[in-house]
Short mmCIF file of C-alpha atoms in Angstrom, two decimals:
data_model
loop_
_atom_site.label_atom_id
_atom_site.label_comp_id
_atom_site.label_asym_id
_atom_site.label_seq_id
_atom_site.Cartn_x
_atom_site.Cartn_y
_atom_site.Cartn_z
CA MET A 11 -38.20 -19.15 -6.04
CA ILE A 12 -36.96 -15.56 -6.28
CA ALA A 13 -40.00 -14.26 -4.37
CA ARG A 14 -39.35 -16.81 -1.63
CA CYS A 15 -35.70 -15.69 -1.33
CA TRP A 16 -36.80 -12.08 -1.00
CA ARG A 17 -39.25 -13.05 1.76
CA TRP A 18 -36.46 -14.78 3.70
CA LEU A 19 -34.16 -11.77 3.29
CA LEU A 20 -36.93 -9.45 4.52
CA LEU A 21 -37.51 -11.71 7.53
CA LEU A 22 -33.80 -11.64 8.42
CA LEU A 23 -33.78 -7.85 8.06
CA LEU A 24 -36.76 -7.53 10.39
CA LEU A 25 -35.07 -9.80 12.92
CA GLY A 26 -31.96 -7.67 12.71
CA ILE A 27 -33.76 -4.38 13.41
CA THR A 28 -36.10 -5.69 16.09
CA PRO A 29 -34.97 -4.18 19.38
CA GLY A 30 -33.92 -6.64 22.07
CA GLY A 31 -35.10 -6.59 25.63
CA GLN A 32 -34.14 -3.51 27.61
CA ALA A 33 -31.77 -4.14 30.53
CA ALA A 34 -32.29 -2.28 33.79
CA PRO A 35 -30.02 0.76 34.32
CA GLY A 36 -27.00 -0.09 36.42
CA ALA A 37 -26.90 -3.68 35.20
CA VAL A 38 -23.71 -5.62 34.53
CA TRP A 39 -23.46 -6.81 30.94
CA VAL A 40 -21.55 -10.03 30.25
CA LEU A 41 -20.13 -10.65 26.77
CA GLY A 42 -18.59 -13.91 25.62
CA ILE A 43 -15.55 -14.25 23.35
CA ASP A 44 -14.48 -17.88 23.15
CA ASP A 45 -12.86 -18.19 19.74
CA ALA A 46 -10.20 -16.60 17.56
CA ILE A 47 -10.55 -12.82 17.42
CA GLY A 48 -11.71 -11.67 14.01
CA PRO A 49 -14.14 -9.32 12.26
CA ALA A 50 -17.15 -10.94 13.96
CA SER A 51 -15.65 -10.51 17.44
CA ALA A 52 -14.85 -6.86 16.75
CA ASP A 53 -18.33 -6.13 15.41
CA TYR A 54 -19.90 -7.90 18.40
CA LEU A 55 -17.87 -5.95 20.97
CA VAL A 56 -18.27 -2.54 19.31
CA ARG A 57 -22.05 -2.88 19.00
CA SER A 58 -22.41 -4.31 22.50
CA LEU A 59 -20.47 -1.44 24.10
CA SER A 60 -22.63 1.07 22.24
CA GLN A 61 -25.82 -0.65 23.41
CA ALA A 62 -24.54 -0.94 26.99
CA GLN A 63 -23.83 2.78 27.06
CA ALA A 64 -27.28 3.60 25.63
CA GLN A 65 -29.03 1.43 28.24
CA GLY A 66 -27.06 2.78 31.20
CA ALA A 67 -25.04 -0.30 32.12
CA GLN A 68 -22.54 0.29 34.93
CA LEU A 69 -20.05 -2.39 33.83
CA VAL A 70 -19.32 -4.63 30.84
CA VAL A 71 -17.53 -7.90 31.55
CA ILE A 72 -15.80 -9.64 28.62
CA ARG A 73 -15.56 -13.32 29.50
CA MET A 74 -12.66 -14.36 27.32
CA ASP A 75 -11.05 -17.59 26.13
CA THR A 76 -9.10 -16.98 22.93
CA PRO A 77 -5.91 -18.18 21.23
CA GLY A 78 -5.46 -14.77 19.61
CA GLY A 79 -6.51 -13.52 16.21
CA LEU A 80 -6.22 -10.75 13.67
CA ASP A 81 -4.32 -7.59 14.51
CA SER A 82 -6.84 -5.35 12.72
CA ALA A 83 -9.79 -6.79 14.67
CA MET A 84 -7.86 -6.59 17.96
CA ARG A 85 -7.04 -2.91 17.45
CA GLN A 86 -10.65 -2.13 16.56
CA MET A 87 -11.77 -3.76 19.81
CA ILE A 88 -9.15 -1.93 21.86
CA LYS A 89 -10.17 1.42 20.36
CA ALA A 90 -13.77 0.73 21.37
CA ILE A 91 -12.70 -0.18 24.93
CA LEU A 92 -10.53 2.93 25.31
CA ALA A 93 -13.33 5.18 24.02
CA SER A 94 -16.05 3.51 26.11
CA THR A 95 -17.84 5.55 28.76
CA VAL A 96 -18.82 2.27 30.45
CA PRO A 97 -16.08 0.49 32.44
CA VAL A 98 -14.87 -2.72 30.79
CA ALA A 99 -13.56 -5.70 32.74
CA SER A 100 -11.84 -8.50 30.82
CA TYR A 101 -12.17 -11.79 32.67
CA VAL A 102 -10.26 -14.85 31.46
CA ALA A 103 -12.55 -17.72 32.39
CA PRO A 104 -13.46 -20.48 33.05
CA SER A 105 -10.55 -22.45 34.47
CA GLY A 106 -8.44 -23.78 31.62
CA ALA A 107 -9.12 -20.74 29.43
CA ARG A 108 -6.43 -18.47 28.02
CA ALA A 109 -5.92 -14.96 26.73
CA ALA A 110 -3.05 -15.54 24.35
CA SER A 111 -1.62 -13.15 21.78
CA ALA A 112 -4.38 -10.64 20.91
CA GLY A 113 -6.24 -11.58 24.10
CA THR A 114 -3.34 -10.26 26.19
CA TYR A 115 -3.55 -6.85 24.50
CA ILE A 116 -7.31 -6.68 25.14
CA LEU A 117 -6.74 -7.64 28.78
CA TYR A 118 -4.21 -4.82 29.18
CA ALA A 119 -6.53 -2.29 27.51
CA SER A 120 -9.47 -3.01 29.82
CA HIS A 121 -10.26 -0.94 32.90
CA VAL A 122 -10.19 -4.14 34.97
CA ALA A 123 -8.09 -7.22 34.18
CA ALA A 124 -9.13 -10.42 35.94
CA MET A 125 -8.48 -14.13 35.59
CA ALA A 126 -9.92 -17.33 36.98
CA PRO A 127 -7.60 -19.84 38.67
CA GLY A 128 -6.01 -22.23 36.20
CA THR A 129 -5.94 -19.75 33.31
CA ASN A 130 -3.03 -18.11 31.54
CA LEU A 131 -2.12 -15.15 29.36
CA GLY A 132 0.84 -14.01 27.29
CA ALA A 133 2.68 -15.21 24.17
CA ALA A 134 1.90 -11.85 22.58
CA THR A 135 4.59 -11.87 19.89
CA PRO A 136 2.94 -10.77 16.63
CA VAL A 137 2.69 -13.51 14.03
CA ARG A 138 4.44 -13.01 10.75
CA ILE A 139 2.24 -11.48 8.07
CA GLY A 140 2.56 -12.80 4.56
CA GLY A 141 3.65 -16.35 5.24
CA PRO A 142 5.16 -18.70 7.77
CA PRO A 143 8.15 -17.59 9.76
CA GLY A 144 11.40 -18.26 7.99
CA THR A 145 15.06 -17.51 8.11
CA PRO A 146 16.15 -14.00 7.20
CA SER A 147 17.03 -13.37 3.61
CA ASP A 148 20.71 -13.60 2.70
CA ASP A 149 20.41 -10.66 0.36
CA LYS A 150 20.79 -7.75 2.77
CA ALA A 151 20.71 -5.28 -0.08
CA LYS A 152 16.99 -5.84 -0.42
CA GLY A 153 14.76 -3.50 1.54
CA GLY A 154 12.00 -4.96 3.69
CA ASP A 155 13.54 -8.44 4.08
CA ASP A 156 12.12 -10.97 6.54
CA GLU A 157 14.34 -9.94 9.45
CA THR A 158 13.59 -6.24 9.08
CA LEU A 159 9.86 -6.84 8.72
CA ALA A 160 9.74 -9.04 11.82
CA ARG A 161 11.73 -6.51 13.86
CA LYS A 162 9.43 -3.66 12.84
CA GLN A 163 6.34 -5.66 13.78
CA VAL A 164 7.75 -6.64 17.18
CA ASN A 165 8.86 -3.09 17.99
CA ASP A 166 5.46 -1.70 17.03
CA ALA A 167 3.62 -4.31 19.11
CA ALA A 168 5.92 -3.79 22.12
CA ALA A 169 5.36 -0.04 22.07
CA TYR A 170 1.62 -0.55 21.71
CA ILE A 171 1.20 -2.90 24.68
CA ARG A 172 3.61 -0.85 26.83
CA GLY A 173 1.44 2.20 26.23
CA LEU A 174 -1.67 0.26 27.28
CA ALA A 175 0.09 -0.99 30.43
CA GLN A 176 1.18 2.51 31.42
CA MET A 177 -2.33 3.85 30.82
CA ARG A 178 -3.84 1.26 33.19
CA GLY A 179 -1.00 1.30 35.73
CA ARG A 180 0.04 -2.31 35.12
CA ASN A 181 3.40 -4.03 34.67
CA ALA A 182 4.74 -2.53 31.45
CA ASP A 183 8.07 -4.39 31.57
CA TRP A 184 6.41 -7.80 31.60
CA ALA A 185 4.02 -6.68 28.86
CA GLU A 186 6.96 -5.86 26.60
CA LYS A 187 8.62 -9.15 27.55
CA ALA A 188 5.46 -11.02 26.51
CA VAL A 189 5.83 -9.47 23.07
CA ARG A 190 9.58 -9.81 22.59
CA GLU A 191 10.08 -13.21 24.26
CA ALA A 192 6.58 -14.72 23.94
CA VAL A 193 6.45 -15.52 27.68
CA SER A 194 3.24 -16.52 29.47
CA LEU A 195 1.92 -16.31 33.03
CA SER A 196 -0.57 -18.19 35.18
CA ALA A 197 -3.30 -16.29 36.99
CA ASN A 198 -1.57 -16.20 40.39
CA GLU A 199 1.77 -15.14 38.89
CA ALA A 200 0.03 -12.43 36.87
CA LEU A 201 -1.58 -11.06 40.03
CA ARG A 202 1.74 -11.12 41.91
CA LEU A 203 3.53 -9.24 39.09
CA ASN A 204 0.78 -6.59 38.80
CA VAL A 205 -0.18 -7.77 35.32
CA ILE A 206 -3.83 -8.17 36.33
CA ASP A 207 -6.01 -6.67 39.06
CA GLN A 208 -8.03 -9.63 40.35
CA VAL A 209 -8.16 -13.41 40.55
CA ALA A 210 -11.77 -14.54 40.89
CA ASP A 211 -13.22 -18.03 41.05
CA ASP A 212 -16.32 -17.13 39.04
CA LEU A 213 -18.39 -14.16 37.90
CA PRO A 214 -20.24 -13.61 41.23
CA ASP A 215 -16.88 -13.67 43.01
CA LEU A 216 -15.50 -11.10 40.56
CA LEU A 217 -18.48 -8.78 41.08
CA ARG A 218 -18.11 -9.01 44.87
CA GLU A 219 -14.43 -8.06 44.63
CA LEU A 220 -15.17 -5.13 42.30
CA ASP A 221 -17.93 -3.69 44.50
CA GLY A 222 -16.92 -0.22 45.72
CA LYS A 223 -13.86 -0.05 43.46
CA THR A 224 -13.23 3.33 41.82
CA LEU A 225 -12.05 3.38 38.19
CA GLN A 226 -10.94 6.13 35.85
CA VAL A 227 -13.32 6.01 32.88
CA ALA A 228 -13.00 8.58 30.10
CA GLY A 229 -11.01 10.80 32.47
CA GLN A 230 -13.63 10.72 35.22
CA PRO A 231 -13.71 8.63 38.44
CA ARG A 232 -16.43 5.98 38.47
CA GLN A 233 -17.32 3.93 41.54
CA LEU A 234 -18.72 0.47 40.91
CA GLN A 235 -21.68 -0.87 42.85
CA THR A 236 -21.73 -4.44 41.61
CA ALA A 237 -22.90 -6.22 44.77
CA GLY A 238 -26.42 -7.41 44.03
CA ALA A 239 -26.46 -5.79 40.57
CA SER A 240 -28.53 -7.52 37.91
CA VAL A 241 -26.44 -9.49 35.40
CA VAL A 242 -27.37 -9.50 31.71
CA GLU A 243 -25.86 -12.18 29.44
CA HIS A 244 -25.52 -10.35 26.11
CA LEU A 245 -24.91 -13.29 23.79
CA PRO A 246 -23.90 -12.94 20.12
CA ASP A 247 -26.93 -12.35 17.90
CA TRP A 248 -27.64 -13.84 14.47
CA ARG A 249 -25.64 -11.09 12.75
CA THR A 250 -22.52 -11.95 14.73
CA ARG A 251 -22.97 -15.67 14.13
CA VAL A 252 -23.46 -15.22 10.38
CA LEU A 253 -20.46 -12.89 10.19
CA ALA A 254 -18.35 -15.41 12.11
CA VAL A 255 -19.29 -18.13 9.64
CA ILE A 256 -18.71 -16.25 6.40
CA THR A 257 -15.44 -14.67 7.59
CA ASN A 258 -14.05 -18.14 8.18
CA PRO A 259 -11.54 -18.39 5.29
CA SER A 260 -12.58 -21.97 4.56
CA VAL A 261 -16.23 -20.94 4.23
CA ALA A 262 -15.28 -17.94 2.08
CA LEU A 263 -13.38 -20.23 -0.29
CA ILE A 264 -16.33 -22.62 -0.53
CA LEU A 265 -18.67 -19.68 -1.19
CA ILE A 266 -16.45 -18.55 -4.07
CA MET A 267 -16.63 -22.00 -5.64
CA ILE A 268 -20.40 -22.28 -5.20
CA GLY A 269 -20.89 -18.74 -6.52
CA VAL A 270 -18.86 -19.20 -9.69
CA TYR A 271 -20.23 -22.64 -10.51
CA GLY A 272 -23.76 -21.51 -9.69
CA LEU A 273 -23.53 -18.65 -12.19
CA LEU A 274 -21.98 -21.02 -14.75
CA PHE A 275 -24.91 -23.41 -14.27
CA GLU A 276 -27.32 -20.53 -14.81
CA PHE A 277 -25.58 -19.44 -18.03
CA MET A 278 -25.63 -23.00 -19.36
CA ASN A 279 -29.27 -23.56 -18.30
CA PRO A 280 -31.03 -20.20 -18.65
CA GLY A 281 -34.41 -19.91 -17.02
CA SER A 282 -33.82 -22.21 -14.04
CA ALA A 283 -33.05 -19.20 -11.75
CA VAL A 284 -31.75 -21.47 -8.98
CA GLY A 285 -28.12 -21.36 -10.10
CA GLY A 286 -28.20 -17.62 -10.63
CA VAL A 287 -29.82 -16.82 -7.28
CA VAL A 288 -27.65 -19.19 -5.23
CA GLY A 289 -24.48 -18.34 -7.14
CA GLY A 290 -25.01 -14.60 -6.92
CA ILE A 291 -25.74 -14.66 -3.18
CA CYS A 292 -22.74 -16.90 -2.43
CA LEU A 293 -20.39 -14.81 -4.55
CA LEU A 294 -21.48 -11.55 -2.90
CA LEU A 295 -21.11 -13.09 0.57
CA ALA A 296 -17.63 -14.32 -0.34
CA LEU A 297 -16.55 -10.91 -1.62
CA TYR A 298 -17.90 -9.25 1.53
CA ALA A 299 -16.00 -11.71 3.72
CA LEU A 300 -12.76 -11.30 1.81
CA GLN A 301 -12.78 -7.53 2.21
CA LEU A 302 -12.88 -8.05 5.99
CA LEU A 303 -9.99 -10.52 6.00
CA PRO A 304 -6.25 -9.96 5.41
CA VAL A 305 -6.22 -11.55 1.97
CA SER A 306 -3.47 -11.73 -0.61
CA PHE A 307 -4.61 -10.21 -3.89
CA ALA A 308 -2.29 -12.58 -5.71
CA GLY A 309 -4.11 -15.47 -4.04
CA VAL A 310 -7.52 -14.12 -5.07
CA ALA A 311 -6.29 -13.59 -8.64
CA LEU A 312 -4.88 -17.12 -8.85
CA ILE A 313 -8.11 -18.65 -7.51
CA LEU A 314 -10.24 -16.75 -10.02
CA LEU A 315 -7.78 -17.56 -12.82
CA GLY A 316 -7.84 -21.22 -11.85
CA ILE A 317 -11.64 -21.35 -11.82
CA THR A 318 -11.71 -19.55 -15.18
CA PHE A 319 -9.35 -22.13 -16.67
CA MET A 320 -11.41 -25.00 -15.28
CA ILE A 321 -14.57 -23.50 -16.77
CA ALA A 322 -12.81 -22.85 -20.07
CA GLU A 323 -11.94 -26.54 -20.25
CA ALA A 324 -15.60 -27.20 -20.98
CA PHE A 325 -15.44 -25.03 -24.11
CA LEU A 326 -11.87 -25.40 -25.40
CA PRO A 327 -10.53 -28.55 -27.11
CA SER A 328 -7.42 -28.67 -24.91
CA PHE A 329 -7.99 -32.25 -23.65
CA GLY A 330 -7.28 -31.35 -20.03
CA VAL A 331 -4.29 -29.03 -20.39
CA VAL A 332 -6.21 -25.85 -19.52
CA GLY A 333 -8.17 -27.63 -16.81
CA PHE A 334 -5.04 -29.07 -15.18
CA GLY A 335 -3.44 -25.61 -15.24
CA GLY A 336 -6.58 -24.24 -13.59
CA ILE A 337 -6.35 -26.79 -10.78
CA VAL A 338 -2.70 -25.88 -10.15
CA ALA A 339 -3.53 -22.15 -10.11
CA PHE A 340 -6.47 -22.76 -7.76
CA VAL A 341 -4.41 -24.79 -5.27
CA VAL A 342 -1.57 -22.25 -5.19
CA GLY A 343 -4.04 -19.36 -4.81
CA ALA A 344 -5.86 -21.09 -1.96
CA LEU A 345 -2.56 -21.74 -0.16
CA ILE A 346 -1.58 -18.05 -0.20
CA LEU A 347 -5.09 -16.58 0.03
CA ILE A 348 -4.97 -15.55 3.71
CA ASP A 349 -2.07 -13.17 4.34
CA THR A 350 -1.53 -13.97 8.02
CA ASP A 351 -0.56 -16.81 10.34
CA ALA A 352 -3.00 -15.74 13.07
CA PRO A 353 -4.57 -18.77 14.78
CA GLY A 354 -7.98 -19.77 13.50
CA PHE A 355 -7.61 -18.15 10.09
CA GLY A 356 -5.85 -20.80 8.04
CA ILE A 357 -7.38 -22.88 5.25
CA PRO A 358 -6.90 -26.62 5.88
CA LEU A 359 -4.95 -28.47 3.21
CA ALA A 360 -7.62 -31.18 3.30
CA LEU A 361 -10.27 -28.66 2.18
CA ILE A 362 -8.07 -27.32 -0.62
CA GLY A 363 -7.35 -30.86 -1.79
CA THR A 364 -11.04 -31.80 -1.66
CA LEU A 365 -12.12 -28.79 -3.72
CA ALA A 366 -9.33 -29.43 -6.22
CA LEU A 367 -10.36 -33.10 -6.48
CA LEU A 368 -14.00 -32.18 -7.06
CA SER A 369 -12.93 -29.76 -9.78
CA ALA A 370 -10.75 -32.45 -11.35
CA LEU A 371 -13.70 -34.87 -11.35
CA LEU A 372 -15.84 -32.18 -12.96
CA ILE A 373 -13.22 -31.63 -15.64
CA GLY A 374 -12.98 -35.39 -16.17
CA GLY A 375 -16.72 -35.58 -16.63
CA VAL A 376 -16.65 -32.72 -19.13
CA LEU A 377 -13.84 -34.41 -21.07
CA GLY A 378 -15.78 -37.67 -21.09
CA MET A 379 -18.87 -35.96 -22.46
CA ALA A 380 -16.75 -34.13 -25.04
CA LEU A 381 -15.18 -37.36 -26.29
CA LYS A 382 -18.59 -39.01 -26.38
CA ALA A 383 -20.00 -36.09 -28.34
CA ARG A 384 -17.19 -36.34 -30.91
CA ARG A 385 -18.22 -39.90 -31.71
CA ARG A 386 -21.86 -38.94 -32.07
CA ALA A 387 -23.33 -37.89 -35.38
CA LEU A 388 -23.92 -34.16 -35.71
CA VAL A 389 -27.56 -33.29 -35.26
CA SER A 390 -28.94 -29.74 -35.48
CA GLY A 391 -32.03 -27.80 -36.37
CA ASP A 392 -35.32 -29.65 -36.77
CA ALA A 393 -33.50 -32.98 -36.85
CA GLY A 394 -32.39 -32.40 -33.27
CA LEU A 395 -35.87 -31.44 -32.11
CA VAL A 396 -38.17 -33.81 -33.92
CA GLY A 397 -38.33 -37.11 -32.11
CA SER A 398 -36.85 -35.80 -28.86
CA LEU A 399 -38.51 -36.54 -25.53
CA VAL A 400 -39.33 -33.45 -23.47
CA THR A 401 -41.25 -32.64 -20.29
CA VAL A 402 -44.13 -30.20 -20.03
CA THR A 403 -43.18 -27.38 -17.64
CA GLN A 404 -46.35 -25.30 -17.98
CA VAL A 405 -49.90 -25.75 -19.24
CA MET A 406 -51.84 -22.78 -20.56
CA ALA A 407 -54.79 -22.03 -18.29
CA SER A 408 -56.90 -20.90 -21.24
CA ASP A 409 -56.12 -23.93 -23.42
CA PRO A 410 -55.13 -27.31 -21.90
CA PHE A 411 -53.97 -28.48 -25.34
CA CYS A 412 -51.16 -25.89 -25.35
CA GLY A 413 -48.19 -25.54 -23.03
CA VAL A 414 -44.46 -24.89 -22.65
CA VAL A 415 -41.53 -27.33 -22.67
CA LEU A 416 -37.76 -26.99 -22.26
CA ALA A 417 -35.94 -28.35 -25.32
CA GLN A 418 -32.25 -27.92 -26.16
CA GLY A 419 -31.88 -25.33 -23.39
CA GLU A 420 -34.73 -23.16 -24.72
CA GLN A 421 -38.38 -22.77 -23.84
CA TRP A 422 -40.79 -23.72 -26.63
CA GLN A 423 -44.53 -23.42 -26.98
CA VAL A 424 -46.15 -26.73 -27.80
CA GLN A 425 -49.51 -27.96 -29.05
CA CYS A 426 -50.91 -31.43 -28.53
CA ALA A 427 -53.98 -33.31 -29.76
CA THR A 428 -54.74 -34.39 -26.20
CA PRO A 429 -54.86 -32.31 -23.00
CA LEU A 430 -51.46 -31.69 -21.40
CA GLN A 431 -50.41 -31.98 -17.78
CA THR A 432 -47.45 -30.36 -16.01
CA GLY A 433 -44.62 -32.88 -15.65
CA GLN A 434 -45.94 -35.05 -18.47
CA ASN A 435 -43.42 -36.52 -20.93
CA VAL A 436 -44.22 -35.78 -24.57
CA ARG A 437 -42.45 -36.42 -27.86
CA VAL A 438 -41.86 -33.74 -30.50
CA THR A 439 -43.44 -34.80 -33.80
CA ALA A 440 -43.09 -31.63 -35.89
CA ARG A 441 -42.06 -28.00 -35.83
CA HIS A 442 -44.11 -25.12 -37.21
CA GLY A 443 -42.08 -21.93 -36.81
CA VAL A 444 -41.79 -21.24 -33.10
CA MET A 445 -44.46 -23.82 -32.25
CA LEU A 446 -43.73 -27.50 -31.66
CA GLU A 447 -46.28 -30.20 -32.25
CA VAL A 448 -46.09 -32.96 -29.65
CA SER A 449 -47.81 -36.18 -28.77
CA ALA A 450 -48.09 -38.03 -25.50
CA ALA A 451 -45.12 -40.32 -25.01
CA ALA A 452 -45.91 -44.01 -24.84
CA PRO A 453 -45.31 -45.50 -21.37
CA ALA A 454 -42.66 -47.83 -22.77
CA THR A 455 -40.58 -44.89 -24.00
CA GLN A 456 -40.53 -42.85 -20.78
CA GLY A 457 -37.20 -44.30 -19.76
CA GLU A 458 -35.46 -43.03 -22.89
#
């Protein structure tokens, strides 16, 4: 099992380092961003711009349809656009698409801003970080209250987008208004107010309009020759797709649960390896995802504390008190885990409730087994081994009368008067030190 996992990891690594097809110099690269802007989007854009520059692309078009996203990812993308030696054109398309919130900032930062008919941009007011918007605190003596924090965020965002607008020669007043008043514009209105440069029906139309246009790129004039240029669709690769999945807060939360319970299963059933491998991989992926997301450390601590309490319920005679407290801590931690209200980065209440319910059912099962065990006579030592029904997990190649079984969570060497077969049910008849003597189980007893 472990060797197979390593082979899959090696295959993924080889796929990741295999160079893609080389695009012809002077080609137009087309990137696609059609979801909330997050760590995966930023990684995708930064790597794509670097590859486009290395392969001599003359223009990178970002075809965008986004509701917004994380401020940290947006700023990383804007830094890459501003530092790019290849012109970048942001194109809000197809009809019905939008460049809201973070998408508006990216549009303003690009060398060319274009939209398809029937699209819109704006509503760039920064979302509140740390919880849902609320009324300002009545205690004005406290520093950093809700009102002050919101005002600081809005002022910072307004100055940021105004600077981008002035750099690209676009309407800075409307840009600031989009931040302070959350206003939006259609494509035609944006063109009329000098918010964007072009309105194009589709990508070929955009390239025809940009042909011969001179742009300032890295302080140098650059004339585009896009008429008849080859177009390369640079789609997200497996790395971007995997990163997009694991940085989904819902997936990260599920990975935490699988990781912790997988390791617990391994500790309770040593030698199976499955729980340890799966749990370790899931836990590492979850920790990697959380360090890329704006998480609340209090939320992480409460989730881990809750899981610890739920696990402890299996070992402590608290009759559900510790387990119930763990469920409460887990739910509260999951609710405050993501420290932002950015669209696309919330954890659904249905998922939190489902995970809490599954944990409650697990605790209920543990309590049921504990109560059943209390009514059972205490059996230990040889009395617990002799007479038990076990399954042969391995047969010695040199001696078919000897093998290995799993009994009471431990591996034992066994010896039988008849040849053994892997998967065969046998009954322990005696113990001689570390060796068990077994006999083939009668067919009528295999259902025991």
